[in-house]
Structure formats: structure tokens, C-alpha cells
mmCIF file of C-alpha atoms and ligand atoms in Angstrom:
data_model
loop_
_atom_site.group_PDB
_atom_site.id
_atom_site.type_symbol
_atom_site.label_atom_id
_atom_site.label_comp_id
_atom_site.label_asym_id
_atom_site.label_seq_id
_atom_site.Cartn_x
_atom_site.Cartn_y
_atom_site.Cartn_z
ATOM 1 C CA MET A 1 111.792 69.739 92.109
ATOM 2 C CA PHE A 2 108.705 70.392 94.264
ATOM 3 C CA PRO A 3 106.736 73.127 92.395
ATOM 4 C CA PHE A 4 106.498 75.425 95.411
ATOM 5 C CA TYR A 5 106.329 75.643 99.197
ATOM 6 C CA THR A 6 104.090 77.801 101.397
ATOM 7 C CA LEU A 7 104.324 79.627 104.718
ATOM 8 C CA GLU A 8 102.628 76.611 106.305
ATOM 9 C CA ASP A 9 105.511 74.410 105.102
ATOM 10 C CA LEU A 10 108.049 76.902 106.481
ATOM 11 C CA GLU A 11 106.408 76.864 109.912
ATOM 12 C CA ARG A 12 107.460 73.177 110.100
ATOM 13 C CA GLY A 13 111.085 74.037 109.260
ATOM 14 C CA ALA A 14 113.340 74.748 106.285
ATOM 15 C CA PRO A 15 112.467 72.458 103.355
ATOM 16 C CA CYS A 16 115.080 69.951 102.263
ATOM 17 C CA VAL A 17 115.626 69.349 98.534
ATOM 18 C CA GLY A 18 117.901 66.580 97.259
ATOM 19 C CA GLY A 19 119.651 66.401 100.642
ATOM 20 C CA LEU A 20 120.250 70.169 100.731
ATOM 21 C CA THR A 21 118.542 72.511 103.184
ATOM 22 C CA ALA A 22 116.857 75.506 101.575
ATOM 23 C CA LYS A 23 118.541 78.832 102.376
ATOM 24 C CA LEU A 24 117.301 80.883 99.421
ATOM 25 C CA ALA A 25 113.890 81.325 97.817
ATOM 26 C CA VAL A 26 111.863 83.268 95.311
ATOM 27 C CA ILE A 27 108.613 84.619 96.776
ATOM 28 C CA GLY A 28 105.615 85.510 94.609
ATOM 29 C CA SER A 29 102.055 84.704 93.609
ATOM 30 C CA PRO A 30 101.696 82.862 91.303
ATOM 31 C CA ILE A 31 105.137 81.300 91.560
ATOM 32 C CA ASP A 32 104.992 77.817 90.035
ATOM 33 C CA HIS A 33 106.417 78.952 86.681
ATOM 34 C CA SER A 34 109.362 80.934 88.076
ATOM 35 C CA LEU A 35 112.636 79.985 86.388
ATOM 36 C CA SER A 36 114.715 81.384 89.267
ATOM 37 C CA PRO A 37 115.265 77.991 90.972
ATOM 38 C CA GLN A 38 116.915 76.520 87.824
ATOM 39 C CA LEU A 39 118.985 79.646 87.413
ATOM 40 C CA GLN A 40 120.140 80.022 91.018
ATOM 41 C CA GLN A 41 120.590 76.321 91.782
ATOM 42 C CA ALA A 42 122.965 76.078 88.816
ATOM 43 C CA ALA A 43 125.034 78.964 90.220
ATOM 44 C CA LEU A 44 124.982 77.494 93.745
ATOM 45 C CA ASP A 45 126.060 74.060 92.492
ATOM 46 C CA ALA A 46 128.798 75.537 90.280
ATOM 47 C CA ALA A 47 130.161 77.553 93.227
ATOM 48 C CA GLY A 48 130.006 74.501 95.522
ATOM 49 C CA ILE A 49 127.611 76.185 97.958
ATOM 50 C CA PRO A 50 125.573 73.339 99.512
ATOM 51 C CA VAL A 51 122.159 74.961 99.861
ATOM 52 C CA ALA A 52 118.859 74.615 98.010
ATOM 53 C CA TYR A 53 116.854 77.416 96.372
ATOM 54 C CA ILE A 54 113.058 77.015 96.458
ATOM 55 C CA ARG A 55 109.857 78.636 95.188
ATOM 56 C CA LEU A 56 107.579 80.105 97.860
ATOM 57 C CA LEU A 57 103.945 80.980 97.287
ATOM 58 C CA ALA A 58 102.819 83.784 99.613
ATOM 59 C CA LYS A 59 99.113 84.495 99.891
ATOM 60 C CA GLU A 60 97.804 88.043 100.258
ATOM 61 C CA GLY A 61 98.810 89.398 103.669
ATOM 62 C CA GLU A 62 101.459 86.696 104.192
ATOM 63 C CA PHE A 63 104.503 88.381 102.687
ATOM 64 C CA ALA A 64 105.925 90.029 105.826
ATOM 65 C CA ARG A 65 105.501 86.886 107.941
ATOM 66 C CA THR A 66 107.058 84.772 105.166
ATOM 67 C CA VAL A 67 110.158 87.001 105.151
ATOM 68 C CA GLU A 68 110.313 86.990 108.955
ATOM 69 C CA ARG A 69 110.117 83.175 108.948
ATOM 70 C CA LEU A 70 112.911 82.917 106.364
ATOM 71 C CA ARG A 71 115.127 85.013 108.635
ATOM 72 C CA GLU A 72 114.257 82.806 111.629
ATOM 73 C CA LEU A 73 115.287 79.782 109.568
ATOM 74 C CA GLY A 74 118.668 81.327 108.730
ATOM 75 C CA PHE A 75 118.053 82.002 105.028
ATOM 76 C CA ALA A 76 120.672 84.109 103.219
ATOM 77 C CA GLY A 77 118.005 86.113 101.403
ATOM 78 C CA ALA A 78 115.329 85.875 98.750
ATOM 79 C CA ASN A 79 114.220 87.038 95.361
ATOM 80 C CA VAL A 80 110.860 88.766 95.224
ATOM 81 C CA THR A 81 108.532 88.820 92.254
ATOM 82 C CA VAL A 82 104.998 89.934 91.356
ATOM 83 C CA PRO A 83 103.046 91.202 93.333
ATOM 84 C CA PHE A 84 105.383 91.756 96.289
ATOM 85 C CA LYS A 85 108.173 94.064 95.028
ATOM 86 C CA LYS A 86 106.633 97.139 96.696
ATOM 87 C CA GLU A 87 106.041 95.255 99.968
ATOM 88 C CA ALA A 88 109.667 94.106 99.845
ATOM 89 C CA PHE A 89 110.708 97.751 99.438
ATOM 90 C CA ALA A 90 108.678 98.667 102.553
ATOM 91 C CA LEU A 91 110.259 95.836 104.584
ATOM 92 C CA ALA A 92 113.896 96.571 103.701
ATOM 93 C CA ASP A 93 115.964 98.544 106.226
ATOM 94 C CA HIS A 94 118.621 99.667 103.694
ATOM 95 C CA LYS A 95 118.122 100.013 99.942
ATOM 96 C CA ASP A 96 120.277 100.585 96.872
ATOM 97 C CA ALA A 97 119.834 103.676 94.662
ATOM 98 C CA LEU A 98 117.656 101.981 92.044
ATOM 99 C CA ALA A 99 115.364 100.466 94.691
ATOM 100 C CA GLU A 100 114.996 103.896 96.336
ATOM 101 C CA LEU A 101 114.106 105.523 93.013
ATOM 102 C CA SER A 102 111.775 102.850 91.665
ATOM 103 C CA GLY A 103 110.133 101.928 94.986
ATOM 104 C CA ALA A 104 110.611 98.254 94.086
ATOM 105 C CA VAL A 105 112.890 95.582 95.538
ATOM 106 C CA ASN A 106 113.450 92.235 93.814
ATOM 107 C CA THR A 107 116.308 90.966 96.007
ATOM 108 C CA LEU A 108 116.462 90.742 99.789
ATOM 109 C CA ILE A 109 119.761 90.143 101.547
ATOM 110 C CA PHE A 110 119.448 89.122 105.188
ATOM 111 C CA GLU A 111 122.256 90.759 107.155
ATOM 112 C CA PRO A 112 122.890 90.793 110.911
ATOM 113 C CA SER A 113 122.120 94.538 110.939
ATOM 114 C CA GLY A 114 118.804 94.139 109.108
ATOM 115 C CA ILE A 115 117.310 93.495 105.674
ATOM 116 C CA ARG A 116 119.043 94.977 102.643
ATOM 117 C CA GLY A 117 116.862 95.529 99.590
ATOM 118 C CA ALA A 118 118.187 95.765 96.050
ATOM 119 C CA ASN A 119 116.705 96.070 92.610
ATOM 120 C CA THR A 120 118.785 93.928 90.252
ATOM 121 C CA ASP A 121 116.321 94.269 87.333
ATOM 122 C CA GLY A 122 118.073 97.499 86.285
ATOM 123 C CA PRO A 123 121.662 96.188 86.348
ATOM 124 C CA GLY A 124 120.351 92.953 84.776
ATOM 125 C CA PHE A 125 118.866 94.952 81.903
ATOM 126 C CA CYS A 126 122.074 96.973 81.395
ATOM 127 C CA LEU A 127 124.189 93.789 81.351
ATOM 128 C CA ALA A 128 121.730 92.149 78.941
ATOM 129 C CA LEU A 129 122.093 95.094 76.549
ATOM 130 C CA GLU A 130 125.873 94.902 76.941
ATOM 131 C CA GLY A 131 125.643 91.322 75.652
ATOM 132 C CA PHE A 132 124.250 92.831 72.434
ATOM 133 C CA GLY A 133 127.075 95.366 72.213
ATOM 134 C CA MET A 134 125.398 98.371 73.827
ATOM 135 C CA ARG A 135 124.468 99.996 77.131
ATOM 136 C CA PRO A 136 121.798 102.579 77.899
ATOM 137 C CA ARG A 137 124.674 105.086 78.360
ATOM 138 C CA ALA A 138 124.514 107.888 75.731
ATOM 139 C CA ARG A 139 121.628 106.141 73.912
ATOM 140 C CA SER A 140 118.185 107.389 73.041
ATOM 141 C CA ILE A 141 115.670 104.929 74.488
ATOM 142 C CA ALA A 142 111.884 104.570 74.284
ATOM 143 C CA ILE A 143 110.100 102.529 76.959
ATOM 144 C CA LEU A 144 106.602 101.132 76.395
ATOM 145 C CA GLY A 145 104.702 100.541 79.633
ATOM 146 C CA ALA A 146 107.054 102.922 81.412
ATOM 147 C CA CYS A 147 104.700 103.448 84.385
ATOM 148 C CA GLY A 148 104.416 99.733 85.245
ATOM 149 C CA GLY A 149 106.671 98.181 87.878
ATOM 150 C CA ALA A 150 109.226 96.846 85.376
ATOM 151 C CA GLY A 151 109.063 99.932 83.147
ATOM 152 C CA THR A 152 109.701 102.266 86.090
ATOM 153 C CA ALA A 153 112.772 100.306 87.236
ATOM 154 C CA LEU A 154 114.146 100.222 83.676
ATOM 155 C CA ALA A 155 113.512 103.940 83.105
ATOM 156 C CA CYS A 156 115.413 104.750 86.308
ATOM 157 C CA ALA A 157 118.196 102.305 85.399
ATOM 158 C CA CYS A 158 118.600 103.973 81.981
ATOM 159 C CA ALA A 159 118.830 107.404 83.648
ATOM 160 C CA LEU A 160 121.321 106.143 86.259
ATOM 161 C CA ASP A 161 123.434 104.637 83.466
ATOM 162 C CA GLY A 162 123.540 108.024 81.715
ATOM 163 C CA CYS A 163 121.249 107.579 78.718
ATOM 164 C CA ALA A 164 121.017 110.567 76.366
ATOM 165 C CA HIS A 165 117.240 110.681 75.961
ATOM 166 C CA LEU A 166 114.267 108.803 77.358
ATOM 167 C CA THR A 167 110.792 108.541 75.847
ATOM 168 C CA LEU A 168 108.287 107.309 78.425
ATOM 169 C CA ILE A 169 105.197 105.761 76.805
ATOM 170 C CA ASN A 170 102.209 104.489 78.786
ATOM 171 C CA ARG A 171 98.597 103.475 78.074
ATOM 172 C CA THR A 172 97.256 105.743 80.815
ATOM 173 C CA SER A 173 98.970 109.104 81.150
ATOM 174 C CA ASP A 174 98.167 110.102 84.756
ATOM 175 C CA ARG A 175 101.345 108.553 86.228
ATOM 176 C CA LEU A 176 103.704 109.893 83.535
ATOM 177 C CA PRO A 177 104.497 113.278 85.217
ATOM 178 C CA ALA A 178 105.461 111.553 88.498
ATOM 179 C CA LEU A 179 107.650 109.076 86.608
ATOM 180 C CA ALA A 180 109.337 111.913 84.711
ATOM 181 C CA ALA A 181 110.088 113.589 88.070
ATOM 182 C CA THR A 182 111.624 110.335 89.362
ATOM 183 C CA VAL A 183 113.763 109.994 86.244
ATOM 184 C CA ARG A 184 114.956 113.589 86.748
ATOM 185 C CA LYS A 185 115.950 112.620 90.294
ATOM 186 C CA ALA A 186 118.002 109.823 88.739
ATOM 187 C CA GLY A 187 120.013 112.493 86.936
ATOM 188 C CA LEU A 188 118.383 112.953 83.518
ATOM 189 C CA PRO A 189 117.615 116.608 82.680
ATOM 190 C CA ALA A 190 113.993 117.544 81.921
ATOM 191 C CA GLU A 191 114.805 118.400 78.272
ATOM 192 C CA SER A 192 116.001 114.802 77.753
ATOM 193 C CA ILE A 193 112.659 113.285 78.831
ATOM 194 C CA CYS A 194 109.561 113.021 76.676
ATOM 195 C CA CYS A 195 106.196 111.620 77.868
ATOM 196 C CA VAL A 196 103.736 110.068 75.413
ATOM 197 C CA ALA A 197 100.252 108.564 75.888
ATOM 198 C CA ALA A 198 100.214 105.197 74.077
ATOM 199 C CA ARG A 199 96.719 105.825 72.645
ATOM 200 C CA ASP A 200 98.164 108.642 70.502
ATOM 201 C CA SER A 201 99.523 106.345 67.743
ATOM 202 C CA ARG A 202 100.936 109.162 65.612
ATOM 203 C CA GLU A 203 102.812 110.580 68.590
ATOM 204 C CA VAL A 204 104.137 107.103 69.493
ATOM 205 C CA ILE A 205 105.405 106.564 65.933
ATOM 206 C CA ARG A 206 107.008 110.029 65.925
ATOM 207 C CA ALA A 207 108.602 109.557 69.362
ATOM 208 C CA VAL A 208 110.020 106.121 68.547
ATOM 209 C CA GLN A 209 111.557 107.552 65.312
ATOM 210 C CA GLY A 210 114.141 109.306 67.475
ATOM 211 C CA ALA A 211 114.990 106.209 69.542
ATOM 212 C CA GLU A 212 117.852 103.766 69.028
ATOM 213 C CA ILE A 213 116.477 101.237 71.519
ATOM 214 C CA LEU A 214 112.824 100.289 72.079
ATOM 215 C CA VAL A 215 112.057 98.520 75.362
ATOM 216 C CA GLN A 216 108.722 96.716 75.590
ATOM 217 C CA ALA A 217 107.808 96.605 79.307
ATOM 218 C CA THR A 218 104.011 96.217 79.217
ATOM 219 C CA SER A 219 102.368 92.911 80.029
ATOM 220 C CA LEU A 220 101.181 92.657 76.402
ATOM 221 C CA GLY A 221 102.645 89.624 74.664
ATOM 222 C CA LEU A 222 102.476 87.420 77.766
ATOM 223 C CA ALA A 223 99.249 85.825 76.524
ATOM 224 C CA ALA A 224 98.613 84.555 73.006
ATOM 225 C CA GLY A 225 96.275 86.914 71.148
ATOM 226 C CA ASP A 226 97.357 90.076 73.020
ATOM 227 C CA ALA A 227 97.143 93.275 70.968
ATOM 228 C CA PRO A 228 100.474 94.658 69.679
ATOM 229 C CA PRO A 229 101.989 97.073 72.236
ATOM 230 C CA LEU A 230 102.536 99.745 69.552
ATOM 231 C CA PRO A 231 101.782 100.295 65.848
ATOM 232 C CA PHE A 232 104.381 98.262 63.938
ATOM 233 C CA GLU A 233 105.003 101.238 61.581
ATOM 234 C CA ALA A 234 107.007 102.623 64.517
ATOM 235 C CA LEU A 235 109.687 99.947 63.961
ATOM 236 C CA HIS A 236 112.156 101.976 61.910
ATOM 237 C CA SER A 237 115.408 100.695 60.470
ATOM 238 C CA GLY A 238 118.317 100.579 62.890
ATOM 239 C CA LEU A 239 116.046 100.216 65.961
ATOM 240 C CA PHE A 240 117.070 97.597 68.552
ATOM 241 C CA VAL A 241 113.934 95.982 70.015
ATOM 242 C CA TYR A 242 114.104 94.536 73.531
ATOM 243 C CA ASP A 243 110.944 92.825 74.845
ATOM 244 C CA ILE A 244 111.123 92.018 78.562
ATOM 245 C CA VAL A 245 108.708 89.097 78.098
ATOM 246 C CA THR A 246 110.893 85.970 78.335
ATOM 247 C CA HIS A 247 109.403 84.149 75.342
ATOM 248 C CA ASP A 248 109.058 85.046 71.688
ATOM 249 C CA THR A 249 106.308 87.635 71.061
ATOM 250 C CA PRO A 250 104.553 89.012 67.947
ATOM 251 C CA LEU A 251 106.594 92.225 68.455
ATOM 252 C CA LEU A 252 109.869 90.284 68.297
ATOM 253 C CA ALA A 253 108.634 88.299 65.293
ATOM 254 C CA GLU A 254 107.758 91.551 63.514
ATOM 255 C CA ALA A 255 111.169 93.044 64.398
ATOM 256 C CA ARG A 256 112.871 89.964 62.888
ATOM 257 C CA ARG A 257 110.636 90.153 59.805
ATOM 258 C CA ARG A 258 111.849 93.723 59.316
ATOM 259 C CA GLY A 259 115.474 92.658 59.818
ATOM 260 C CA LEU A 260 115.856 94.564 63.081
ATOM 261 C CA PRO A 261 118.097 93.334 65.893
ATOM 262 C CA SER A 262 115.928 92.161 68.791
ATOM 263 C CA ALA A 263 115.961 90.101 71.972
ATOM 264 C CA SER A 264 113.556 88.701 74.571
ATOM 265 C CA GLY A 265 113.817 89.320 78.314
ATOM 266 C CA LEU A 266 115.544 85.992 78.913
ATOM 267 C CA SER A 267 118.938 87.716 79.073
ATOM 268 C CA MET A 268 117.609 90.227 81.608
ATOM 269 C CA LEU A 269 116.276 87.339 83.712
ATOM 270 C CA LEU A 270 119.718 85.733 83.557
ATOM 271 C CA TYR A 271 121.688 88.828 84.568
ATOM 272 C CA GLN A 272 119.296 90.041 87.275
ATOM 273 C CA GLY A 273 119.753 86.571 88.785
ATOM 274 C CA ALA A 274 123.536 86.748 88.486
ATOM 275 C CA GLU A 275 123.501 90.170 90.198
ATOM 276 C CA ALA A 276 121.335 88.798 93.035
ATOM 277 C CA PHE A 277 123.747 85.870 93.492
ATOM 278 C CA ARG A 278 126.655 88.349 93.733
ATOM 279 C CA LEU A 279 124.836 90.239 96.482
ATOM 280 C CA TRP A 280 124.237 87.067 98.518
ATOM 281 C CA PHE A 281 127.733 85.636 97.951
ATOM 282 C CA PRO A 282 130.189 88.470 97.228
ATOM 283 C CA GLU A 283 133.138 86.110 97.716
ATOM 284 C CA ALA A 284 131.938 83.416 95.292
ATOM 285 C CA ARG A 285 132.392 83.227 91.528
ATOM 286 C CA VAL A 286 129.129 83.552 89.616
ATOM 287 C CA ASP A 287 129.070 80.996 86.816
ATOM 288 C CA VAL A 288 126.861 82.883 84.362
ATOM 289 C CA ASP A 289 127.386 80.208 81.680
ATOM 290 C CA ALA A 290 126.078 77.495 84.019
ATOM 291 C CA MET A 291 123.062 79.698 84.793
ATOM 292 C CA LYS A 292 122.453 80.251 81.088
ATOM 293 C CA ARG A 293 122.660 76.521 80.331
ATOM 294 C CA ALA A 294 120.190 75.797 83.144
ATOM 295 C CA LEU A 295 117.812 78.405 81.781
ATOM 296 C CA ASP A 296 118.005 77.033 78.232
ATOM 297 C CA GLY A 297 117.532 73.475 79.536
ATOM 298 C CA GLY A 298 114.668 74.517 81.817
ATOM 299 C CA ARG A 299 112.817 76.153 78.957
ATOM 300 C CA SER A 300 113.101 73.235 76.622
ATOM 301 C CA SER A 301 112.049 70.657 79.241
HETATM 302 P P1 LIG B 401 102.466 96.527 87.229
HETATM 303 O O1 LIG B 401 101.907 95.896 88.468
HETATM 304 O O2 LIG B 401 103.917 96.316 87.046
HETATM 305 O O3 LIG B 401 102.055 97.956 87.031
HETATM 306 P P2 LIG B 401 100.758 95.746 85.017
HETATM 307 O O4 LIG B 401 99.453 96.185 85.602
HETATM 308 O O5 LIG B 401 100.789 94.451 84.296
HETATM 309 O O6 LIG B 401 101.905 95.618 86.071
HETATM 310 O O7 LIG B 401 101.215 96.922 84.026
HETATM 311 C C1 LIG B 401 102.483 96.968 83.448
HETATM 312 C C2 LIG B 401 102.453 97.958 82.302
HETATM 313 O O8 LIG B 401 101.735 97.360 81.231
HETATM 314 C C3 LIG B 401 101.754 99.288 82.613
HETATM 315 O O9 LIG B 401 102.466 100.290 81.939
HETATM 316 C C4 LIG B 401 100.379 99.104 82.011
HETATM 317 O O10 LIG B 401 99.753 100.289 81.592
HETATM 318 P P3 LIG B 401 98.829 101.158 82.623
HETATM 319 O O11 LIG B 401 99.801 101.894 83.512
HETATM 320 O O12 LIG B 401 98.049 102.046 81.731
HETATM 321 O O13 LIG B 401 97.983 100.160 83.364
HETATM 322 C C5 LIG B 401 100.731 98.283 80.790
HETATM 323 N N1 LIG B 401 99.578 97.547 80.281
HETATM 324 C C6 LIG B 401 98.937 96.534 80.900
HETATM 325 N N2 LIG B 401 97.936 96.082 80.112
HETATM 326 C C7 LIG B 401 97.961 96.834 78.988
HETATM 327 C C8 LIG B 401 97.189 96.883 77.791
HETATM 328 N N3 LIG B 401 96.162 96.044 77.587
HETATM 329 N N4 LIG B 401 97.501 97.801 76.856
HETATM 330 C C9 LIG B 401 98.546 98.659 77.047
HETATM 331 N N5 LIG B 401 99.310 98.679 78.141
HETATM 332 C C10 LIG B 401 99.022 97.770 79.105
#
């Protein structure tokens, strides 16, 4: 598949891939490593929907025009990734509860009445956890990097799902009070929320002691040689470690070394994609197994 298309390409018309006209896309910058095309094309093919899904690189200032052009070309919608999730939120005419709370939209659905914006990262995360025999509901959860885009969406998703307790950990502490207020709006009482500055190692270790699930949502671990996102002494027995980075990380390796159950963000990527597909094609069956096979194949190729 062509690595990515640009707004300039779209101005000439909808790209054609393997005889299929593109009607869905993922928009971001950079975008060439996005696994969404493998994932979504597998679901489209399995459902017998004859359209192509492409990667779109939008330069700074081009996002709104790119979305407008997709609508002109009759696209069904798009996925949105870094750094455009906030811009997608601003463009959407109607939004789901998680998008409203987190201020971030990762899925656009083009409807005759306007643009619908959804955040499927939250449901994707909950479904991923379900695959490991749990949900956020009634659990005590600690989130590292809680104030980042992903961390905020996951904190709100945990609150919406009815978690028992949430520990919000972030490198810088200035955005923690606002995030705690947002999580309260999502239905979690103030006494069930605890805010911790990541630089306070002792406090991090103490706070994670009370958690059943640790979610790693910082960008640490994306690059080889990144510092650990928390002191490993915090990894107590019985803790489930979920790292949203889609490859193996030193944190996951350490969790395995300590015999703790753990998982990478690959399952969240899978289920957020399946949820997006459901929003575009509510009548179609989503073949999650086909999507999973495509993801596994795409990673090993
Ligand atoms: P976003 O655009 O989603 O905010 P980001 O800048 O990569 O993405 O940050 C995501 C999260 O990773 C944030 O919680 C960020 O902490 P700050 O709010 O203090 O910036 C965290 N993060 C990024 N780099 C980090 C680092 N070197 N150490 C600890 N946390 C880091």
C-alpha cells in the first residue's frame, strides 16, 4: 500500500487502491507508521464493503481543509491521531460523552446533518481489559501520564465505567486539579480520586500500592533508552500492568520478570478500531478476529 496521501492528492480526487476508491482514512502527522489501514481494511474486506482505507498526512493548518475535502469526496468518516485529536473535537458538530469530557476526538463520522465526533480510545481500553478478564468497573486504577491526551481519555473512561478509585499521576502537577475536576464530572466522587506528582517517587510507590491496575499512558517507552515511567519497586504482587505503547517496553519486561500479568496497547488499538468501524457501519458485522490477524501480520512484516 502507498505509505500515505496528502491534501494535494485529495484535491485531484479520491485515491484508488487496488481497484477500490478510498472512503475512509486516518489523518495525522507523522502518519506513515499507522497500523489503522491494516486493521480497518481487514474489517472492510471481511464485511464485503468495497472501499479502501488510506493514511493521510496533514500539515500544520491543513486539518480542517482535509476534513472538508474528505466530506466533498463522499468519505464515510475518518480516524484522527496525533496531533489533531483536539482540532477534530473543535470541528465536530455532535460528540459522545467521552469526547465531551476529554476534549479529544479520534473518530469522525460524516453524517448528512453534520460531523459526529467520538472517542473510541476509552471503549477500546475497556474492551481490551475485558479480554484479560477485567473492566475498570469497581477496580482501583493508577494512571501514569494522566494529564496527556491518552491519559485524560483513559481516566475519563475509567470514571464513566464506574471504577472504584483513580490515582492520577503526572510528571508536571499543574494540570492535575483540572483533570480531577473532569473526572468528577464523569461521575467519580472526589474522595475516590488521588493526584500524585510523578517526581515524588515515594508517593508514587505508596499510591500504586493501593491499585489493582496500573496504566502506563506517558510517551516513555516509545523510544529505546527512555527512562522508566515509575520506580519499579512500585510493581507489587497482584498488579495488572497495561502499557498503552503498542510494542514491548522495559516496563512490560520488568512486569513479566516479576511474574505480574501485563499487556501492551496493541489490544487497545484493536478494539478502538473495532469501535470506530461499528460507528461507521452500524449494520455490518465487525470481524475482530480478522482485524487481529491483520495487526499481527502487519507487525511481523
Ligand atoms: P500529549 O500531546 O498527549 O499531552 P505528550 O506530550 O507526549 O502527549 O505527553 C503525554 C504524557 O506523557 C504526559 O502526561 C506527559 O507529562 P507532562 O504532562 O508533564 O508533559 C508525559 N511525559 C512525556 N514525556 C515524559 C517524560 N520524559 N517523563 C515523564 N512523563 C512524560
